[in-house]
Amino acid sequence: MNHDASRSLYDRALSVMPGGVNSSVRAAPQPYPVFVDHGEGGHVVDADGNRYIDWVCGLGPLLLGHDMPEPLQAAVQSRAAEGPMYGMPSDIEVEHAEFVCRHVPSVEMIRFVNSGTEATVSACRLARAVTERNKILVMQGGYHGAQESTLVEGDADDPKPSTAGIPQAFAEHTIPVPFNDPEAAREAFETHGEDIAAVLVEPIQANMGIVYPVDGYHEHLRELCDEYGSLLIFDEVITGFRVGGLGCAQSEFGIDPDITTFGKIIGGGFPVGAIGGKTEYIERFTPSGDVFQAGTFSGHPVTMAAGLETLQYCAENGVYDHVDRLGQKLREGLSDIVADHAPEYTVVGSHSLFKLVFTRAEGDPQGDPCRNGCRQAPGCGRHDACPKRGTDVTRAETDRYARLFRPEMRERGILLSQNQFESNFVSYGHTDEDVEETLEAYKMAL
Ligand SMILES: *Cc1c(COP(=O)(O)O)cnc(C)c1O
């Protein structure tokens, strides 16, 4: 494959953008990223004219793939043509809000914003205002966007900013605990419960994972929040409208969070975020309440049209059946391949999320893993070796993935997640053929 055009674009980019990109993970591919020219269905074509099966899929928003179905394209074009935005309300944001409130069990009211980061920032502010407390409990290896309260590492006794530029004083209001460890969450509440405004958790850890919750884990968090008067915030920026269909992961797991953050799919491929939940909480946002929240582009008509048309298309066209079926086919196919080629590796994912984590051999795994992605089954012979929390993925062979495996797959025409931590995403644009070709490439490259 020739990559001259990408190489030369990256050369120019390095002079004018830090690391040559506008979002860090895009620079992870070795030795440099491919620059995309355009998308087609489940594929992208790069600046050199190479065509790939694309499992990055925008990092989640493109549930329908790269081709906008006719009604979505028409809505986007007409909204753009009518003057892209007004800074005044318009019909489409009301319709979109009504749709989400109708379908997501815990959401009675919603505020649209412009990114998942903005959504989690506003959700933390809201929870702090509602409870008049400061601390936010988060999961190690969770991701809630590029924001001060959650870019924190360490543990409950010693939280530290995970990046330069964040005062230690911010980190002191964040309590990181290990995901899937009910005892650790209880201990944190026993020590800090009276100060905990909220638990902020991804229903499935999907930015450093993919890690499925152990049975009863979210119920346990819900109970702790009730016991101590804290709010439960589900960060459904990835899982929203992907896991559990239009009811989102909260309906899949039967959990009733107080606040839910959205992003990605809810904007149909355009910049978006949202904070939804019970009226008594969401109404605390200005102007009905006292928690300031605002945005020039919030409720942008083009984004609202794209998001609503995407979700309506899903409701009417069996999109979830298609993407979940292909997700399962990938996970089962990968299970068969690793059984032969790399039995120490772990197949993870759920619904239309999938990934192979390059876990190292620990002992001698006995018995068969779940063939539809690791479910954290306590009786599984691989239970000790499989990642139980996002941070466990750091112990996998991340260099082998980044330096050998991913480039090899790219040369075979398959684009996988840009590092070992992100998920791969199935879209409605992907086909059975794409799945078969991808599995064949895994078999050759492993
Ligand atoms: C992507 C993501 C975010 C951040 O969203 P942005 O739109 O990138 O700011 C927050 N939380 C989760 C769970 C995400 O996957």
PDB file of C-alpha atoms in Angstrom, residues 137 139 177-190 213-221 223-224 388-389:
ATOM      1  CA  LEU A 137     -16.633   8.964  42.747  1.00  0.00           C
ATOM      2  CA  MET A 139     -13.832   4.352  38.172  1.00  0.00           C
ATOM      3  CA  VAL A 177     -12.042   3.281  42.737  1.00  0.00           C
ATOM      4  CA  PRO A 178     -11.571   0.036  40.785  1.00  0.00           C
ATOM      5  CA  PHE A 179     -14.509  -0.852  38.516  1.00  0.00           C
ATOM      6  CA  ASN A 180     -16.291  -4.135  39.304  1.00  0.00           C
ATOM      7  CA  ASP A 181     -15.145  -4.052  42.934  1.00  0.00           C
ATOM      8  CA  PRO A 182     -18.254  -3.590  45.114  1.00  0.00           C
ATOM      9  CA  GLU A 183     -16.195  -3.650  48.326  1.00  0.00           C
ATOM     10  CA  ALA A 184     -13.947  -0.784  47.203  1.00  0.00           C
ATOM     11  CA  ALA A 185     -16.997   1.348  46.389  1.00  0.00           C
ATOM     12  CA  ARG A 186     -18.534   0.566  49.791  1.00  0.00           C
ATOM     13  CA  GLU A 187     -15.303   1.450  51.594  1.00  0.00           C
ATOM     14  CA  ALA A 188     -15.084   4.767  49.742  1.00  0.00           C
ATOM     15  CA  PHE A 189     -18.655   5.548  50.796  1.00  0.00           C
ATOM     16  CA  GLU A 190     -17.968   4.534  54.395  1.00  0.00           C
ATOM     17  CA  PRO A 213     -19.983  -5.120  34.716  1.00  0.00           C
ATOM     18  CA  VAL A 214     -20.068  -8.086  37.107  1.00  0.00           C
ATOM     19  CA  ASP A 215     -23.550  -9.225  38.097  1.00  0.00           C
ATOM     20  CA  GLY A 216     -25.144  -6.861  40.578  1.00  0.00           C
ATOM     21  CA  TYR A 217     -22.451  -4.185  40.349  1.00  0.00           C
ATOM     22  CA  HIS A 218     -24.652  -1.337  39.149  1.00  0.00           C
ATOM     23  CA  GLU A 219     -27.404  -2.364  41.576  1.00  0.00           C
ATOM     24  CA  HIS A 220     -24.798  -2.068  44.324  1.00  0.00           C
ATOM     25  CA  LEU A 221     -23.820   1.443  43.173  1.00  0.00           C
ATOM     26  CA  GLU A 223     -28.022   1.207  46.587  1.00  0.00           C
ATOM     27  CA  LEU A 224     -24.942   3.028  47.889  1.00  0.00           C
ATOM     28  CA  LYS A 388     -11.918  -6.920  35.198  1.00  0.00           C
ATOM     29  CA  ARG A 389     -11.431  -3.198  35.011  1.00  0.00           C
TER      30      ARG A 389
END
